[in-house]
Coordinates of C-alpha atoms and ligand atoms in Angstrom, one line a residue:
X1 CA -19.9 -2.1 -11.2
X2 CA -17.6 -2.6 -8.4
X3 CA -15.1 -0.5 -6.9
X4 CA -11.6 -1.1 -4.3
X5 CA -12.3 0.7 -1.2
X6 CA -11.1 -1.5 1.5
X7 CA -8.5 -4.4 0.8
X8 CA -11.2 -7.0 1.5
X9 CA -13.3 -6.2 -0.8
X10 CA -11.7 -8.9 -3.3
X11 CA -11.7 -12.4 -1.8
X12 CA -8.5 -14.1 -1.1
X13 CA -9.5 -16.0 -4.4
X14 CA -9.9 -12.8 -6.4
X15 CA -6.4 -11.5 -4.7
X16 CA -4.8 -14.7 -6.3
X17 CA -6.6 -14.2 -9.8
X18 CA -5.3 -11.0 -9.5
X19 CA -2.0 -11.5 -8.9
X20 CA -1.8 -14.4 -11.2
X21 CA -2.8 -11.4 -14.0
X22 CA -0.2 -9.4 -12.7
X23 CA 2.5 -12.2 -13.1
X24 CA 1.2 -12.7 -16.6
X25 CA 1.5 -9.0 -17.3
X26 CA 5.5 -9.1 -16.2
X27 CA 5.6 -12.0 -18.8
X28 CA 3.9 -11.2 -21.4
X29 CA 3.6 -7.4 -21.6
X30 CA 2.9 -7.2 -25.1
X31 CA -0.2 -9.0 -24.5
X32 CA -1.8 -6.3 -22.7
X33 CA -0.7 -2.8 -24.6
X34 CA -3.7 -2.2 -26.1
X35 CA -6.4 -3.9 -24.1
X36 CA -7.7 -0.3 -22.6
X37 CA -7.4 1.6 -25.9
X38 CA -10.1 4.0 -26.3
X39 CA -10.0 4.0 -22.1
X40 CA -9.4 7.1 -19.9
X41 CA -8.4 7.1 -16.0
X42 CA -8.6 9.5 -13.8
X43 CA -6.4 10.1 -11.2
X44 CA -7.8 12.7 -8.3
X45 CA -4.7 13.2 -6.0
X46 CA -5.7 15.4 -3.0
X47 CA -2.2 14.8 -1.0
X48 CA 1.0 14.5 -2.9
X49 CA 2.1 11.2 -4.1
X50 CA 5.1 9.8 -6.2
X51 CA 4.2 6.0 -6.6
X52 CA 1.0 5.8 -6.5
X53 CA -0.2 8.3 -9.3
X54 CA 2.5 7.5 -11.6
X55 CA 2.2 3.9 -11.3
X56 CA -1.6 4.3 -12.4
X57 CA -0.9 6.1 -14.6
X58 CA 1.7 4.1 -16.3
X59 CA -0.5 1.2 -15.4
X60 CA -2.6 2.7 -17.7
X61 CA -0.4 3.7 -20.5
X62 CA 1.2 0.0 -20.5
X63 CA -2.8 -0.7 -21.4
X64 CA -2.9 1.7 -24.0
X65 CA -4.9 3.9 -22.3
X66 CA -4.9 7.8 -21.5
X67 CA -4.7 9.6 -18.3
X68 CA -5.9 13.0 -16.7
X69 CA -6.3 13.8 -13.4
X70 CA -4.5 16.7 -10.8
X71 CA -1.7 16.1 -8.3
X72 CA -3.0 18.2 -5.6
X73 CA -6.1 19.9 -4.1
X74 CA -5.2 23.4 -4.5
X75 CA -4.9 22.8 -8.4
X76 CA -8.9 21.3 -8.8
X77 CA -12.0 23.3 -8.1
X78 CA -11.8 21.0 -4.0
X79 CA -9.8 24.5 -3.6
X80 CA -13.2 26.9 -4.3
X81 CA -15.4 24.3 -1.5
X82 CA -16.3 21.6 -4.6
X83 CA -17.7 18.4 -2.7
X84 CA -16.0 15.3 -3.5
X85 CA -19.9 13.6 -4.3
X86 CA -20.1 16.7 -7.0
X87 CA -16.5 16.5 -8.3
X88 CA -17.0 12.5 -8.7
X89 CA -20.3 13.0 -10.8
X90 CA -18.4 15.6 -13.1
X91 CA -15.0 13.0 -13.4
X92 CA -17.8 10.3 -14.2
X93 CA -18.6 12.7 -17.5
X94 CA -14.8 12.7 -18.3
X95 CA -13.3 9.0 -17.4
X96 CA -14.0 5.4 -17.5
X97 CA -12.3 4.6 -14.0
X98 CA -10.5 6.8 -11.3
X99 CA -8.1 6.3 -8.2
X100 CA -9.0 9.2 -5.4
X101 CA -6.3 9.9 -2.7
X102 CA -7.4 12.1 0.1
X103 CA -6.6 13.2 3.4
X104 CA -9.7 12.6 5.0
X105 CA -10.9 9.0 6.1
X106 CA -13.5 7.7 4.1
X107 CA -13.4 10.2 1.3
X108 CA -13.0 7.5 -1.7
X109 CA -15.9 5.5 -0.2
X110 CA -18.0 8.4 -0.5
X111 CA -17.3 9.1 -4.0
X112 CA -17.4 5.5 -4.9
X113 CA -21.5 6.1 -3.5
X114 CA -22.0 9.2 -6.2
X115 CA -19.8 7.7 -8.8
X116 CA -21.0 6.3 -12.2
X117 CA -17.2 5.0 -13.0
X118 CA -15.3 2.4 -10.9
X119 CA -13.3 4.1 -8.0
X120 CA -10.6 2.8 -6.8
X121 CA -8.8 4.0 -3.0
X122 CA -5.5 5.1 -3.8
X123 CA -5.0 6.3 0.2
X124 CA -6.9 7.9 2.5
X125 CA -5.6 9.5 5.8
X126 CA -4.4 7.1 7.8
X127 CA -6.8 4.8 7.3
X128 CA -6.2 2.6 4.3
X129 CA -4.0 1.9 0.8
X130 CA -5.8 -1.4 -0.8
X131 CA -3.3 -1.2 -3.5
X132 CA -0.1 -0.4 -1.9
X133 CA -1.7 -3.8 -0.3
X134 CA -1.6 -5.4 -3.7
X135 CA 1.3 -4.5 -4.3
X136 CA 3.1 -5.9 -1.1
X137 CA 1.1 -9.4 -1.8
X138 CA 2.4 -10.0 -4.9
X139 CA 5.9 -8.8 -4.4
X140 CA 5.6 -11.1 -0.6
X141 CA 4.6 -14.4 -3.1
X142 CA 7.5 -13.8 -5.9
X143 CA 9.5 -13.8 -3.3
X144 CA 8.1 -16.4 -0.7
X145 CA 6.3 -18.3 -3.3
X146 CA 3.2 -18.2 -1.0
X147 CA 0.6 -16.2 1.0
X148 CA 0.9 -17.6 4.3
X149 CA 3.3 -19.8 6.8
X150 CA 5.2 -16.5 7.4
X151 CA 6.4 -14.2 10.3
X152 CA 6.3 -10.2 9.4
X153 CA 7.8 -8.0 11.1
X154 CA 6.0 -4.0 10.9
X155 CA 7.8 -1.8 12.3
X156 CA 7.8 2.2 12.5
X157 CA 4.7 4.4 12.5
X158 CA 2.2 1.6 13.0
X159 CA -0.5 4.2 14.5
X160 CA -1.0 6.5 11.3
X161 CA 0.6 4.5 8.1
X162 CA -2.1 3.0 6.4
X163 CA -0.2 0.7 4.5
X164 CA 0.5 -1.1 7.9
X165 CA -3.5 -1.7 8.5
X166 CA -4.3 -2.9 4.8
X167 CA -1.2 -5.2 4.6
X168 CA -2.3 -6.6 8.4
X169 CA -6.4 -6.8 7.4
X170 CA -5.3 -8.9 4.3
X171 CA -2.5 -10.7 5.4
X172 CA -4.8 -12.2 8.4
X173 CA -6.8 -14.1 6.0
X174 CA -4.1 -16.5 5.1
X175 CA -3.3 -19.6 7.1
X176 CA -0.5 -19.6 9.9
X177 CA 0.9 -15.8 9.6
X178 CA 2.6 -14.7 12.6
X179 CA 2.9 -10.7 13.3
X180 CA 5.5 -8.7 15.1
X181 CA 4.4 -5.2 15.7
X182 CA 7.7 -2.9 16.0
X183 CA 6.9 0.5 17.4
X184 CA 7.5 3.0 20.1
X185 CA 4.4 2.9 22.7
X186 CA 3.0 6.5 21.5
X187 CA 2.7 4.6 17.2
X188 CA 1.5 1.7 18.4
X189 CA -1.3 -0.1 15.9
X190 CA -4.6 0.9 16.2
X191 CA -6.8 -0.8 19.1
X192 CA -9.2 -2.0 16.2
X193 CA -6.9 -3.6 14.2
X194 CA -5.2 -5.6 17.2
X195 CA -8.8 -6.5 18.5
X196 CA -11.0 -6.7 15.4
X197 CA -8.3 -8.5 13.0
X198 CA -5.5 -10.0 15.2
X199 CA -7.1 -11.3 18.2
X200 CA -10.9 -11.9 17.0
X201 CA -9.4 -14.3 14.1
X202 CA -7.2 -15.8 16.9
X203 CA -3.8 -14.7 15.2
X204 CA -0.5 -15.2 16.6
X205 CA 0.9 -11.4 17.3
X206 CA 3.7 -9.4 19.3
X207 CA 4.4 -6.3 20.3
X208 CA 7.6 -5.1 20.6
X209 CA 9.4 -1.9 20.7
X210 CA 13.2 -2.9 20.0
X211 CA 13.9 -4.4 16.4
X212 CA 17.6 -6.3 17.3
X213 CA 15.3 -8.3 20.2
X214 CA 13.0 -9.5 17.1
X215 CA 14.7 -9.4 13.8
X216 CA 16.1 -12.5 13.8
X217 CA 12.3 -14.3 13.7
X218 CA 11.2 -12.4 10.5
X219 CA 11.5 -14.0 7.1
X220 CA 9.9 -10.6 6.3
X221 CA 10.6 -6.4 7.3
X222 CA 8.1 -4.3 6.4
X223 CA 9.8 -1.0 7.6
X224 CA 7.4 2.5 7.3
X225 CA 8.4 5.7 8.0
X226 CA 6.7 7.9 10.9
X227 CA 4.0 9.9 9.0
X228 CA 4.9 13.7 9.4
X229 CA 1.8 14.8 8.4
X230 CA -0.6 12.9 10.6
X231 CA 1.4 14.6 14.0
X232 CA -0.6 17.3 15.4
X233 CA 2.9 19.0 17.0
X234 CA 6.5 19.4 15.3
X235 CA 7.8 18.1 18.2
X236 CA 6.6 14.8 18.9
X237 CA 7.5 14.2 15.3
X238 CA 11.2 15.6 15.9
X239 CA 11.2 13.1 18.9
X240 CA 9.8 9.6 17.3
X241 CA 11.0 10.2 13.5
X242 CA 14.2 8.0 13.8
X243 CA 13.0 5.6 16.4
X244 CA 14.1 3.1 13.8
X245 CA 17.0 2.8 11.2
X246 CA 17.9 -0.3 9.8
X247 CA 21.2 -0.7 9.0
X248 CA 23.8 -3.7 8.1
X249 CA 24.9 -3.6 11.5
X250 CA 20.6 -4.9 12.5
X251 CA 20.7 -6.8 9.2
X252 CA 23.6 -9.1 10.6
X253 CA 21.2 -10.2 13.1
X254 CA 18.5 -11.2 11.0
X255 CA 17.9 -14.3 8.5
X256 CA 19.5 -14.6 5.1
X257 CA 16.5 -14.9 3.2
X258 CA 14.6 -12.2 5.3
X259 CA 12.9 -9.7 2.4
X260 CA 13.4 -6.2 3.5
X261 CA 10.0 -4.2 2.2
X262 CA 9.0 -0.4 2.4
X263 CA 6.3 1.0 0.9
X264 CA 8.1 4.2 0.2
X265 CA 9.1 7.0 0.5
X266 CA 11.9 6.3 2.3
X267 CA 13.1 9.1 4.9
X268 CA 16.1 7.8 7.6
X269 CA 14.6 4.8 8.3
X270 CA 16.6 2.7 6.0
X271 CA 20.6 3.2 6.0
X272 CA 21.3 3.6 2.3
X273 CA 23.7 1.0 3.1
X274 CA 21.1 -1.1 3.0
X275 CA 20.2 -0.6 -0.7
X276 CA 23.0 -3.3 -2.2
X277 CA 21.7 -5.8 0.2
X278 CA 20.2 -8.6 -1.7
X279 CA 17.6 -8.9 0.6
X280 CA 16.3 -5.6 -0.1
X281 CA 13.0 -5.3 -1.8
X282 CA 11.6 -2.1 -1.6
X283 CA 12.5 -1.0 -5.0
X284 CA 11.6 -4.6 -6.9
X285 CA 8.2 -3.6 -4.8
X286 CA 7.7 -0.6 -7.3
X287 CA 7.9 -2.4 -10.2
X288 CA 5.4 -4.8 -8.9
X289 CA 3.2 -2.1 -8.1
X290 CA 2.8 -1.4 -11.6
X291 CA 1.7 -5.0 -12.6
X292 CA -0.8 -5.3 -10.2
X293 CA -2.2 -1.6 -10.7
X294 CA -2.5 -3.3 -14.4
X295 CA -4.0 -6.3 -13.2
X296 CA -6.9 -4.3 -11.1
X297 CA -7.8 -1.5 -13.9
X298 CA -8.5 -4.7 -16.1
X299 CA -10.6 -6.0 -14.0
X300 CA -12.4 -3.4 -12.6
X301 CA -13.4 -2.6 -16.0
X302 CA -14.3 -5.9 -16.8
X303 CA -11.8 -6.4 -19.7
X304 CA -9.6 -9.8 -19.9
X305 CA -6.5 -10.8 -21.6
X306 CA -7.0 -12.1 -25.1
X307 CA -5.1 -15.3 -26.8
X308 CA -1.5 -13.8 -27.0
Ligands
LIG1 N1 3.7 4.1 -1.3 C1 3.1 5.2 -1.6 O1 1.9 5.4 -1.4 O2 3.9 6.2 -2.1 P1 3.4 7.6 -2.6 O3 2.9 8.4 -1.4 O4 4.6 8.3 -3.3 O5 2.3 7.4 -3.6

């Protein structure tokens, strides 16, 4: 049984089967509404979440499976002291796969320890989001046609947005990538990320804290917005939450085929302006999000696409 904790657990050769499943799916849907009939995910959501719990679970659904699950802590027995390791062995009972998101670091990879289903990390603290990852791969190859040979650009909360840390982890296993790190010096990317990913592999990287001085490099934006609830004060929040907006003015500066990519939700960060710019990609992202949420529930129960 395997689970997706971290977004190296899959090989770069299972990320491209993977994805290549995914594309199929946004072919050929009809080939894949019923392979998880008779199948149940759970979907344990300790934090709130828009994307992420209803793209599994219409992930599912497209498979012709069922769903149950809760949206927040206060509404499962977590709310009378319940352990995650107990409330994993119970879900086991009830479902055939989950996806756990939790405040705390870590809190999926313990369940995935008591678990007797597949668990899958849909985002814990600020540590990781394995299939927001997914999701930013395959939408960065329909776009670019290609992991690889590419300058991103991250830029906003770098320190607490998990997304950030998956996308850079993964990302730093394909040839030639170049990074530019956008920030203000206080959400700066973790030290263990720069030292353990970007400089040990011997990767091109940047830090910068103005994005006119870089834009023009990128052939991708991967814009994130500063994580309110990871601040211990109001006030340093108050200060840092619109370090960043992109607008058209900032777009003029930048290539024409730069993707613009957010993992949402959006705050200020992007103009809305911004929206009827062809190079905006954050909501084609979605949509991609639910392929490859397909793609992973398939194979993390070990089911395959018949002849269609
Ligand atoms: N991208 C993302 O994780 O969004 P949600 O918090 O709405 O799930």
């Amino acid at each position: 049984m395997r689970h997706m904790i971290d977004p190296l657990d899959f090989s770069t050769e299972e990320i491209s089967a993977l994805l290549d499943v995914a594309d199929d799916i946004q072919r050929r849907p009809d080939c894949y509404a019923h392979l998880c009939a008779g199948k149940k995910l759970a979907t344990l959501f300790y934090e709130p979440s828009t994307r992420t719990r209803l793209s599994f679970e219409a992930a599912m659904l497209n498979l012709g499976g069922s769903v149950l699950g809760f949206s927040s802590a206060d509404s499962s027995s977590a709310a009378k002291g319940e352990s995650i390791a107990d409330t994993i062995r119970v879900i086991s009972c009830y479902a055939d796969i989950c996806a756990i998101r939790h405040p705390k670091e870590g809190a999926p990879l313990v369940a995935s320890q008591f678990s007797a289903i597949p668990v899958i990390n849909a985002g814990d603290g600020g540590h990781q989001h394995p299939t927001q990852t997914l999701t930013d791969l395959l939408t960065i190859r329909s776009l670019k046609g290609s992991l690889g040979g590419l300058t991103i650009g991250l830029c906003g909360d770098l320190k607490f947005g998990r997304t950030v840390h998956s996308l850079i982890k993964s990302l730093a296993r394909y040839p030639d990538m170049h990074f530019v790190l956008i920030s203000p010096s206080e959400l700066r990317t973790p030290d263990y990320i720069v030292r353990e990913v970007l400089q040990a592999n011997g990767i091109d990287y940047l830090e910068a804290e103005r994005l006119e001085d870089v834009i023009a490099k990128l052939d991708i934006l991967y814009m994130t917005r500063v994580q309110r609830e990871r601040f211990f004060n109001e006030e340093d929040y108050v200060r840092l939450k619109d370090s960043y907006i992109l607008d058209e003015a900032k777009l003029r500066l930048a290539k024409e085929d730069m993707a613009v990519l957010h993992p949402l939700p959006r705050v200020n960060e992007i103009a809305v302006e911004v929206d009827k710019d062809p190079r905006a990609a954050y909501f084609k992202q979605v949509q991609y999000g639910v392929y490859v949420r397909m793609a992973l529930i398939l194979n993390l129960l070990g089911l395959e696409a018949q002849a269609c």
